[in-house]
mmCIF file of C-alpha atoms and ligand atoms in Angstrom:
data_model
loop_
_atom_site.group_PDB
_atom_site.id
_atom_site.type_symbol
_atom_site.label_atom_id
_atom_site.label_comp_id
_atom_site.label_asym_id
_atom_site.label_seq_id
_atom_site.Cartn_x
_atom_site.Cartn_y
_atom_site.Cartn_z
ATOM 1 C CA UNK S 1 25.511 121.126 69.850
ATOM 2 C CA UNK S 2 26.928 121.050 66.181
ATOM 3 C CA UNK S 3 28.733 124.176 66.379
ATOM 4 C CA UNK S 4 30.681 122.131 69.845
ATOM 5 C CA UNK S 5 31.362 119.159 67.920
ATOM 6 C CA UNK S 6 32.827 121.190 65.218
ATOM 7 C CA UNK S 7 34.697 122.724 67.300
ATOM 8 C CA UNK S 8 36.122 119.668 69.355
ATOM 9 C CA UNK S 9 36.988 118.172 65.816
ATOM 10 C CA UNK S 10 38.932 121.753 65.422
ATOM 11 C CA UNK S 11 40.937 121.431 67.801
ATOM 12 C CA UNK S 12 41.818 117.688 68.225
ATOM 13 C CA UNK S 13 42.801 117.939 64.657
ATOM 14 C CA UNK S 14 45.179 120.806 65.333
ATOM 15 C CA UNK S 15 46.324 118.970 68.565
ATOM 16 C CA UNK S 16 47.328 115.568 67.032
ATOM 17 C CA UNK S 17 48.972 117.304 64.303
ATOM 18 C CA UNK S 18 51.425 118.651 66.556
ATOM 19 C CA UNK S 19 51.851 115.692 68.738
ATOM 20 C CA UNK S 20 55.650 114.269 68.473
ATOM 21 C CA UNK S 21 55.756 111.808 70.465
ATOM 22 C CA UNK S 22 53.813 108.727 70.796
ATOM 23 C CA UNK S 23 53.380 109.141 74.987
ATOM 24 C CA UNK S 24 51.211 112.502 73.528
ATOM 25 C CA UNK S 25 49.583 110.613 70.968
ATOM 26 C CA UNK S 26 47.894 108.565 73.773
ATOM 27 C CA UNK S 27 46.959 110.967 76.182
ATOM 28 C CA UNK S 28 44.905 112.747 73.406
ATOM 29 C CA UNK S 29 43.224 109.555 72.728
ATOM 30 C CA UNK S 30 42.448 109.037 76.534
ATOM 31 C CA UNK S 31 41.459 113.024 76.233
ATOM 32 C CA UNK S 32 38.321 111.957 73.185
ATOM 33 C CA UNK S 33 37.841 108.540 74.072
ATOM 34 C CA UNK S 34 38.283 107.802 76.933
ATOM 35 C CA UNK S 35 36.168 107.506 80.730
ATOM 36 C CA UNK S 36 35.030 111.312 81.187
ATOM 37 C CA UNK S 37 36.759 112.350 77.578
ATOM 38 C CA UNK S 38 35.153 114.524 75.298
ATOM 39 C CA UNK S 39 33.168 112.029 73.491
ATOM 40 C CA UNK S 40 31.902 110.467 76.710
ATOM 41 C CA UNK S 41 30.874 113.707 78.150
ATOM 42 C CA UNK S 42 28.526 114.906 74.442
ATOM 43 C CA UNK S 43 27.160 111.634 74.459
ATOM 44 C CA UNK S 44 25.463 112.424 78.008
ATOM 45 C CA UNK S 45 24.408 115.259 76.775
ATOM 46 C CA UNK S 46 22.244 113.720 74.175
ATOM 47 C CA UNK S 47 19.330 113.036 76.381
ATOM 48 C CA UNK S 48 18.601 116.866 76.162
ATOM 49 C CA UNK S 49 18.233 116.936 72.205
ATOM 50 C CA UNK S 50 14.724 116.440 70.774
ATOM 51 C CA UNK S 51 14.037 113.797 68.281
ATOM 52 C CA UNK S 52 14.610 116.395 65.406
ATOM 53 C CA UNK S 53 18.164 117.598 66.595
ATOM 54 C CA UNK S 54 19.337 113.536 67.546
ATOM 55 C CA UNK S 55 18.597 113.055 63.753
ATOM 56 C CA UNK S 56 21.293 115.540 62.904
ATOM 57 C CA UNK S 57 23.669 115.624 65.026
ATOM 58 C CA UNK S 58 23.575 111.935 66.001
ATOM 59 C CA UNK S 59 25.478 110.933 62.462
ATOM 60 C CA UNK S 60 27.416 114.475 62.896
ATOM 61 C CA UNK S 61 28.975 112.767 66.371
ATOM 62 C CA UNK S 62 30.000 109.211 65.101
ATOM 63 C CA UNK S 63 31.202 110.728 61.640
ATOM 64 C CA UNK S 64 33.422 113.166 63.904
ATOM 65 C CA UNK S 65 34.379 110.468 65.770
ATOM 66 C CA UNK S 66 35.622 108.157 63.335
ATOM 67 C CA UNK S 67 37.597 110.716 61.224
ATOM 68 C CA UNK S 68 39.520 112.057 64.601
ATOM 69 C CA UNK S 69 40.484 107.812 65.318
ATOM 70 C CA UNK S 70 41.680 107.483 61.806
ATOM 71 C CA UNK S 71 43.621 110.632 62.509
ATOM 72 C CA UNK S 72 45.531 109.434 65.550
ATOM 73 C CA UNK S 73 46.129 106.408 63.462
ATOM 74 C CA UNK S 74 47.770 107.953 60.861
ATOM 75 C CA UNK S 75 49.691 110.393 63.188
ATOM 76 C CA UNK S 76 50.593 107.290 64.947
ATOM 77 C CA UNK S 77 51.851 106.225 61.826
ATOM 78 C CA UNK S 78 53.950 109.030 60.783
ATOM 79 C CA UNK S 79 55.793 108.911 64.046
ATOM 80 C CA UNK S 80 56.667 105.250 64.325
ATOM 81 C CA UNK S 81 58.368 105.902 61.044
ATOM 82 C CA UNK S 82 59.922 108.521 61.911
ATOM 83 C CA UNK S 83 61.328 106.437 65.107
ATOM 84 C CA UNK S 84 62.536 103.860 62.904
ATOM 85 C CA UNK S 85 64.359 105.825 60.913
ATOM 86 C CA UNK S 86 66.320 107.327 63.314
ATOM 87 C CA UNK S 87 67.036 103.882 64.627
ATOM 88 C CA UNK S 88 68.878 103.285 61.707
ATOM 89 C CA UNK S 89 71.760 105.459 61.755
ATOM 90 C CA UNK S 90 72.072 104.665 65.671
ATOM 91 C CA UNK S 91 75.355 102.966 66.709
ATOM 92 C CA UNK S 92 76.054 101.034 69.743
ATOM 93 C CA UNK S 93 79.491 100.610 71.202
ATOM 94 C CA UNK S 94 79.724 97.852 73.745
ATOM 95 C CA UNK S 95 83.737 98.015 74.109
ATOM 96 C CA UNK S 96 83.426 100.408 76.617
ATOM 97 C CA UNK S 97 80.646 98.897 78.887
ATOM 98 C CA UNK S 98 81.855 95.310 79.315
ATOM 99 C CA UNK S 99 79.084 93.308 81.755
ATOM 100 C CA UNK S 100 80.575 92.491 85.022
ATOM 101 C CA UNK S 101 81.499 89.085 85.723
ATOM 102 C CA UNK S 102 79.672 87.391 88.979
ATOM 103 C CA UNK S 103 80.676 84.332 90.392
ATOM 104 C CA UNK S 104 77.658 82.678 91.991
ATOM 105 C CA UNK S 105 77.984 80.241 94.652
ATOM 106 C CA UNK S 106 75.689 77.760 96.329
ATOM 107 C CA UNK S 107 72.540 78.415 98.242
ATOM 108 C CA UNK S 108 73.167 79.207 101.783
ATOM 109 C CA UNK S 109 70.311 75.750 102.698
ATOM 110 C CA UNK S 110 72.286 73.630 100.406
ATOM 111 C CA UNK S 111 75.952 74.511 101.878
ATOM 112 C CA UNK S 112 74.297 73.715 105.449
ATOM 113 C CA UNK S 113 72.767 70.852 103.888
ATOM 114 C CA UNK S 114 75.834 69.807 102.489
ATOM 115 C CA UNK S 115 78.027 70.334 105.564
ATOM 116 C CA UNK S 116 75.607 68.221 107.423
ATOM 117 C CA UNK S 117 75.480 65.299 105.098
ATOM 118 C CA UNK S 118 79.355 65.649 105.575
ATOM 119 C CA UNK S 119 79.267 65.697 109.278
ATOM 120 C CA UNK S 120 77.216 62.493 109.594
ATOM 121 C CA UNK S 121 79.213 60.908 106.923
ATOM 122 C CA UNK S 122 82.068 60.488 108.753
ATOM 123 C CA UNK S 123 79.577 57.961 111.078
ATOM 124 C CA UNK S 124 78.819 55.865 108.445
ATOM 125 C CA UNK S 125 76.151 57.040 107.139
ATOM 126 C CA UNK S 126 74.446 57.028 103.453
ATOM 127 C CA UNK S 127 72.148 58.908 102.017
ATOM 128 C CA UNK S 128 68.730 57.871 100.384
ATOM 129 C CA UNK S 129 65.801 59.091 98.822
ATOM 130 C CA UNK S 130 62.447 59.352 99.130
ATOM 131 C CA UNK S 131 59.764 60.672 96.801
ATOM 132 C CA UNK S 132 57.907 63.886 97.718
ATOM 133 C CA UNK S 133 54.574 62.620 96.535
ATOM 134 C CA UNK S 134 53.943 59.708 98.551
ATOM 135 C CA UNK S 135 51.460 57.511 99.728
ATOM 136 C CA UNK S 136 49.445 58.589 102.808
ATOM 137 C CA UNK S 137 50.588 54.734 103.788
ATOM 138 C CA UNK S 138 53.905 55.882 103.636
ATOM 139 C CA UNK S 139 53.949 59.248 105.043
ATOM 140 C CA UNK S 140 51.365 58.003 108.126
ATOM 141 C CA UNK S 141 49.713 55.357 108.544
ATOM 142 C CA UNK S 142 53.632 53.223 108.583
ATOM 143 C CA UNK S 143 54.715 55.528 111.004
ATOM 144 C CA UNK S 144 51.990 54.738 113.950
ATOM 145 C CA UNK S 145 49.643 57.147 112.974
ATOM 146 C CA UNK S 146 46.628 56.125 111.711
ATOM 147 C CA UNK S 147 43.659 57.523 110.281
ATOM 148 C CA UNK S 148 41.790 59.524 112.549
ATOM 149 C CA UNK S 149 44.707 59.666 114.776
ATOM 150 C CA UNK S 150 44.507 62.875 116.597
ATOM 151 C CA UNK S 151 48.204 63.408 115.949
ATOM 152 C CA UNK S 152 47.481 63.698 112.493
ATOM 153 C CA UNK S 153 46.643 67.051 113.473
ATOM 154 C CA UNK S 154 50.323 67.712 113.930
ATOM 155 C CA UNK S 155 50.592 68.253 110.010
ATOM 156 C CA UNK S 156 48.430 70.267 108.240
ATOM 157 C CA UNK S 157 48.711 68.196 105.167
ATOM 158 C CA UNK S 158 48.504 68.969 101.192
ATOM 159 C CA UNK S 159 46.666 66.283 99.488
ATOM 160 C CA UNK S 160 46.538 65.111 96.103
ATOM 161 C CA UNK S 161 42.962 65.815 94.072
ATOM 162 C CA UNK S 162 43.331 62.017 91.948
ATOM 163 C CA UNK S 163 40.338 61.836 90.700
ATOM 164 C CA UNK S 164 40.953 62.242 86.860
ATOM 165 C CA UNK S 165 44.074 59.933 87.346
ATOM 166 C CA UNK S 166 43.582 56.250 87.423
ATOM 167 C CA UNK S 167 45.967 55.093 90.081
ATOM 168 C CA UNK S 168 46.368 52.179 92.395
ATOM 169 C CA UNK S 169 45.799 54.241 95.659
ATOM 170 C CA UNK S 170 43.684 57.765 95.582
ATOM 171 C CA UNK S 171 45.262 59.168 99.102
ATOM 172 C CA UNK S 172 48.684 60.692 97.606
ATOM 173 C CA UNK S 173 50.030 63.478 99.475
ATOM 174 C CA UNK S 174 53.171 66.204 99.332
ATOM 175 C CA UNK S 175 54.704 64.713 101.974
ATOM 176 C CA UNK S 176 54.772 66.521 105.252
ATOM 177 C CA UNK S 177 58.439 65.149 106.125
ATOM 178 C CA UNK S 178 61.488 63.302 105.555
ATOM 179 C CA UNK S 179 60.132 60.356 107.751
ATOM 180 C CA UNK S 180 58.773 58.916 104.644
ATOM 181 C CA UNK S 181 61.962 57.890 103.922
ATOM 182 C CA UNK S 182 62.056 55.549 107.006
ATOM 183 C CA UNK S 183 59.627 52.851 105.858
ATOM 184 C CA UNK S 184 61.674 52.787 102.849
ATOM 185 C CA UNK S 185 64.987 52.544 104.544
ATOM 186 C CA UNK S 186 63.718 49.460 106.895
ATOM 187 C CA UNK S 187 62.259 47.375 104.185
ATOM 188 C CA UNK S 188 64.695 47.875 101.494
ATOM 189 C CA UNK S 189 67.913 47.473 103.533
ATOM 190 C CA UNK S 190 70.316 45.008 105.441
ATOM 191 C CA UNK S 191 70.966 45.670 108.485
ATOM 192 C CA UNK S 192 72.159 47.319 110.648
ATOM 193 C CA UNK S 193 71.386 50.406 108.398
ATOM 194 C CA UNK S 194 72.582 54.260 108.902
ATOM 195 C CA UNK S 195 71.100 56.130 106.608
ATOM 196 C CA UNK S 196 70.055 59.775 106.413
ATOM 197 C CA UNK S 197 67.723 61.639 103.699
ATOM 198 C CA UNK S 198 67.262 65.416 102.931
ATOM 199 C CA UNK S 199 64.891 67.441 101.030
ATOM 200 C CA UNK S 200 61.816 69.260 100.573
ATOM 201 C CA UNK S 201 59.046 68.864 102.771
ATOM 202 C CA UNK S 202 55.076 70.720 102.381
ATOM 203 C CA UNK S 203 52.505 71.786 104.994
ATOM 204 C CA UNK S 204 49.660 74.281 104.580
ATOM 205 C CA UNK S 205 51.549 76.371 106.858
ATOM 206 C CA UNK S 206 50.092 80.230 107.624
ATOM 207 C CA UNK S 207 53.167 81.601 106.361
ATOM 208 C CA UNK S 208 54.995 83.913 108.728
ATOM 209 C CA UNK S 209 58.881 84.519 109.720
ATOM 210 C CA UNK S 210 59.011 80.950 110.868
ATOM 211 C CA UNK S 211 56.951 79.628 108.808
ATOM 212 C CA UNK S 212 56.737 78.091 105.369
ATOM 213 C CA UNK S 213 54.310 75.821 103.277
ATOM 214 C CA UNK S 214 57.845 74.568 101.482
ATOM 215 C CA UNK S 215 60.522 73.687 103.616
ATOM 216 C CA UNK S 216 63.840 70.995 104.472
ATOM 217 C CA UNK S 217 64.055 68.771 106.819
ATOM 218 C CA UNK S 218 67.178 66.194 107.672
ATOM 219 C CA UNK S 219 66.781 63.015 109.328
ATOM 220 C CA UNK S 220 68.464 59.981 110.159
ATOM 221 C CA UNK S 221 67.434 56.365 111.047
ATOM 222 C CA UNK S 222 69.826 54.138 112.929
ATOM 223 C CA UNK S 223 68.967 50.368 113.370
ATOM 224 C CA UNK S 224 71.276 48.074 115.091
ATOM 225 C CA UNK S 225 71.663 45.381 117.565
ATOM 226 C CA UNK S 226 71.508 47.343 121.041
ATOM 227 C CA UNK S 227 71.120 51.141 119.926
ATOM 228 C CA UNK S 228 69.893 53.320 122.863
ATOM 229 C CA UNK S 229 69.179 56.527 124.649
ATOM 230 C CA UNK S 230 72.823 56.948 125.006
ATOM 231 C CA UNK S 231 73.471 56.434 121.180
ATOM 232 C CA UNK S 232 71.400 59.705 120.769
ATOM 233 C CA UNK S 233 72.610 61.826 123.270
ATOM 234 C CA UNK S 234 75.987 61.665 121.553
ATOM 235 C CA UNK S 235 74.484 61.876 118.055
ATOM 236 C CA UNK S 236 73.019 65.118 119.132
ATOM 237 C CA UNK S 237 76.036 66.526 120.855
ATOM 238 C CA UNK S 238 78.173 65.446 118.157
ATOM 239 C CA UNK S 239 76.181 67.112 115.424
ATOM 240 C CA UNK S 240 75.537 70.173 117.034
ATOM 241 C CA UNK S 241 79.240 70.546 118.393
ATOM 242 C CA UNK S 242 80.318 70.109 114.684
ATOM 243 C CA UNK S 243 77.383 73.379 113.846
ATOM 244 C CA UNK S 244 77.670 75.741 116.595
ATOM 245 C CA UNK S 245 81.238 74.990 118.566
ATOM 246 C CA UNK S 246 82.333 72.859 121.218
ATOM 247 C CA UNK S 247 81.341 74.677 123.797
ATOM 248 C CA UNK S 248 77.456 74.134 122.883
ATOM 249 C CA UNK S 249 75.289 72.805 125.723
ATOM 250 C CA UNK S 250 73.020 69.799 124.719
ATOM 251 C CA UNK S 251 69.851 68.546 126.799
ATOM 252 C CA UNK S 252 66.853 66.671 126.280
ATOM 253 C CA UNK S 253 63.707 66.937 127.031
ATOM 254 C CA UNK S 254 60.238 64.255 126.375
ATOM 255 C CA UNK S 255 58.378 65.335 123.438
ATOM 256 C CA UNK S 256 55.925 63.460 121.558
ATOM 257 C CA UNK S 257 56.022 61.951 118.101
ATOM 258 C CA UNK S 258 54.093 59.571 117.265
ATOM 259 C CA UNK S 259 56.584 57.079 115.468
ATOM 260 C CA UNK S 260 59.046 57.110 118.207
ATOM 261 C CA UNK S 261 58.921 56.096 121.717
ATOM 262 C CA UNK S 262 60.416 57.604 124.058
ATOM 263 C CA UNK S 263 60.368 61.306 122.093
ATOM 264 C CA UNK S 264 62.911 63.892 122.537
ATOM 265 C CA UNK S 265 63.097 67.467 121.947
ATOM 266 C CA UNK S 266 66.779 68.341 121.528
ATOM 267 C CA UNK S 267 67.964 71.730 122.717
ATOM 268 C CA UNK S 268 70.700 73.251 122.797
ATOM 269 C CA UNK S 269 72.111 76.064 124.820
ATOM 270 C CA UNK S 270 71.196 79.129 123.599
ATOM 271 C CA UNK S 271 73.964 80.499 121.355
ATOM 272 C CA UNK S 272 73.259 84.307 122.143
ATOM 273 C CA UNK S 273 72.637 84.383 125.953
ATOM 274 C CA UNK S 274 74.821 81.942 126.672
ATOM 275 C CA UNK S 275 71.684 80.641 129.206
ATOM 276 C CA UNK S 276 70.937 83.565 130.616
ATOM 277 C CA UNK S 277 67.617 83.964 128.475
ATOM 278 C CA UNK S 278 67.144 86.419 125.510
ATOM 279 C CA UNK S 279 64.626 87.610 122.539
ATOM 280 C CA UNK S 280 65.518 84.697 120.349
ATOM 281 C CA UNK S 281 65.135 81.664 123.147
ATOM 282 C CA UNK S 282 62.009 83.473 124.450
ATOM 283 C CA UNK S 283 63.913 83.970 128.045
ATOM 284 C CA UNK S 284 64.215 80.555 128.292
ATOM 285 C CA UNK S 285 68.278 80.228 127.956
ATOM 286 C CA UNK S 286 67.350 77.081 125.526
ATOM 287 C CA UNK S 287 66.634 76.669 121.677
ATOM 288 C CA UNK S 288 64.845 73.648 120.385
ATOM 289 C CA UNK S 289 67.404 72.629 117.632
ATOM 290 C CA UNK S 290 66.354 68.855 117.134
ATOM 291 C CA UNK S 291 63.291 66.218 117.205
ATOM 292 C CA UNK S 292 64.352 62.729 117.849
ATOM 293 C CA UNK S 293 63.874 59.531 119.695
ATOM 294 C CA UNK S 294 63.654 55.410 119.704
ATOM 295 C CA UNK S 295 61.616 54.585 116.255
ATOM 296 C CA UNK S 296 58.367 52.745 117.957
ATOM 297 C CA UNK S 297 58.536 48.902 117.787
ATOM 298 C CA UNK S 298 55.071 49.437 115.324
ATOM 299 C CA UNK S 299 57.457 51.088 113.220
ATOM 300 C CA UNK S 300 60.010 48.679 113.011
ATOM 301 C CA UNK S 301 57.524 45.842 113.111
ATOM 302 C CA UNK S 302 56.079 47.435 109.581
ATOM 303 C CA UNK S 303 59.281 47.468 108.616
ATOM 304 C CA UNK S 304 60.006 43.724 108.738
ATOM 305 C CA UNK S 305 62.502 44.554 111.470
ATOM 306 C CA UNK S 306 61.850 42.486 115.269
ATOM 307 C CA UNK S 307 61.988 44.783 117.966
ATOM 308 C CA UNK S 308 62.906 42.441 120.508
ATOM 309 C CA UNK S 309 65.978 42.141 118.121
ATOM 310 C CA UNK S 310 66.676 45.385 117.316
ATOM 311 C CA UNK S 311 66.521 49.400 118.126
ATOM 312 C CA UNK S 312 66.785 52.236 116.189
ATOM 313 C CA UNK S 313 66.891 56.202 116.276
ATOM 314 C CA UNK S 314 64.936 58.320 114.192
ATOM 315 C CA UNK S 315 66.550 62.299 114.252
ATOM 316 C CA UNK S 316 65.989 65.305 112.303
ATOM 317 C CA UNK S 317 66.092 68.597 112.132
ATOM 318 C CA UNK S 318 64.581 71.688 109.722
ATOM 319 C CA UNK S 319 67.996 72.833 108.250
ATOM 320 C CA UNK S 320 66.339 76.392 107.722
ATOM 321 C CA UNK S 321 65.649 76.892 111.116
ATOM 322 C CA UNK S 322 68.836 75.703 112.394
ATOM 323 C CA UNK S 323 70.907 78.253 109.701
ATOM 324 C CA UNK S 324 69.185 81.066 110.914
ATOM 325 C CA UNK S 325 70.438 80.291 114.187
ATOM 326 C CA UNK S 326 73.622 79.766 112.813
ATOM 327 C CA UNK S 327 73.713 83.224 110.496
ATOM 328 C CA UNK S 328 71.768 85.359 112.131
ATOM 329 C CA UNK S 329 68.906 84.711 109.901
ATOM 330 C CA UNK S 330 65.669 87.057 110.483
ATOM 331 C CA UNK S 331 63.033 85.935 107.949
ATOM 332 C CA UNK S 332 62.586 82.228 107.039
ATOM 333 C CA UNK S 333 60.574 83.414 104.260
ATOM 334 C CA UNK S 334 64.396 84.570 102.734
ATOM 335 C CA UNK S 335 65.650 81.692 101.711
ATOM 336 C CA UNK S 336 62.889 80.418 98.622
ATOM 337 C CA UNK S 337 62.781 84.488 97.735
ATOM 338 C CA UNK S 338 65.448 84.920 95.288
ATOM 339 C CA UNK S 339 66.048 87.727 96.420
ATOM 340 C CA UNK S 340 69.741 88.057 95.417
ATOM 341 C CA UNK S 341 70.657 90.713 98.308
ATOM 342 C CA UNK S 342 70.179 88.087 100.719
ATOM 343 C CA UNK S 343 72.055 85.522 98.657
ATOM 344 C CA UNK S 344 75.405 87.978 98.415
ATOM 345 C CA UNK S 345 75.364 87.834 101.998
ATOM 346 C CA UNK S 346 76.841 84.587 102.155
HETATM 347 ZN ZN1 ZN W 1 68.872 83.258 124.429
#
């Protein structure tokens, strides 16, 4: 056992003498030290030794042992050094490798989010904002849905944890979409009122190619003296002539939202079959491009606003969805990557 760890010291000497580079260096010290090195595979062995032969070579192994670490060290050392200086006589010439000038451009969502603001501009209507931490008042319970509500399951909702913050209401949530900008928009303004507010919206979303837990939503609330069914029909064809072309089809169909009464799903005619039915409508000829109907009198009624006075439209859209339509846009998922590829595309 001595004459081994002599030897081992032998030749690990010899081998970090010769060792250049600082890469080698390393893989001589995983060599000795490390999982199944040479020191890990004697010190396994030392449950054959008597007590007599531990004695000796026991202090033989961890003086060994030391010496050949302070010899990588100082190896180490020597070729750092000798790094540096050839560092310093090193010249770099940048004239002839001049960095490439990009111009960057907006985010494909906030063009489209942009050319929609513009679209509904030209109606008359202004936009607002509305926090994305908000009340579970706000985002809920002011929009006919209240606790317990099985539409609540429509959302799967990100709450706030509050309880090491002393605030005046511990249900805050990320809100789950723009609508909690309509509460806001009734109390705070005169009417009639057109107003329309973008931005982020959160749900704990199983993320897939349609699918995200951070997403943007557009919507628009329209309260005046004798606004109907009618109102939104053209709203809808008007927007999504402006998107897709004038020749774009525009039906609607009842869906249910809680804060509006009646609920529409807006569709329009599906931009790649023409109707006929393909992959992307599902063989159904139509795509679901819009949610919208007649804000529910509870709503208004919350919102200081008489319902036998006065009707209004709620309508929105997810301006992600809609510009994948528009581009050609596989993955959902593409437009929070960063992924620049996908960015130069546009
Ligand atoms: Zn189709």
């Amino acid at each position: 056992m001595e004459e081994k760890i002599s030897q081992i010291k032998k030749e690990y000497l010899h081998k970090i003498q010769k060792a250049s580079t600082l890469e080698q260096l390393d893989e001589i010290f995983i060599g000795l030290f490390g999982k199944n090195g040479e020191v890990d595979q004697l010190s396994r062995q030392f449950s054959t030794l008597s007590k007599d032969e531990l004695k000796i070579v026991g202090p033989l192994f961890n003086q060994i042992k030391q010496e050949l670490e302070q010899a990588i060290g100082n190896r180490r050392q020597v070729i750092k050094e000798e790094i540096y200086k050839s560092l310093e006589n090193e010249t770099f010439d940048i004239k002839g490798n001049e960095i490439k000038k990009r111009t960057g451009h907006m985010h494909p969502l906030t063009a489209f989010e942009e050319e929609t603001a513009k679209i509904f501009n030209k109606l008359g209507f202004v936009q607002i904002d509305a926090p994305l931490i908000d009340t579970d008042y706000n985002n809920f319970e002011v929009l006919n849905i209240p606790e317990n509500h099985p539409a609540r399951d429509l959302w799967d909702t990100l709450y706030l944890d509050t309880t090491n913050y002393q605030l005046p209401t511990t249900k805050l949530l990320l809100r789950t979409h723009t609508s909690n900008s309509q509460i806001r928009a009734l109390k705070s303004s005169k009417l009639p009122i057109r107003l329309m507010n973008i931005g982020r919206c959160f749900r704990y979303e199983n993320l897939d190619a349609r699918h995200e837990h951070t997403f943007e939503q557009f919507e628009i609330v329209y309260v005046d003296h004798g606004v109907s069914m009618a109102n939104l029909q053209y709203l809808s064809e008007y927007f999504l002539k402006a998107i897709f072309g004038s020749d774009i089809k525009v039906r609607l169909k009842p869906k249910y939202y809680p804060f509006v009464e009646p609920g529409v799903g807006v569709d329009g005619l599906c931009i790649f079959c023409k109707g006929k039915g393909c992959k992307v409508c599902g063989g159904i000829g139509w795509l679901e491009l819009a949610g919208a109907g007649m804000i529910h009198p509870n709503v208004l009624k919350a919102g200081g606003v008489d319902p036998n006075e006065y009707s209004g439209i709620a309508w929105g859209f997810g301006p992600a969805r809609m510009a994948m339509i528009k581009y050609g846009i596989e993955d959902i998922r593409l437009f929070n990557s960063g992924d620049l590829k996908f960015l130069e595309r546009f």
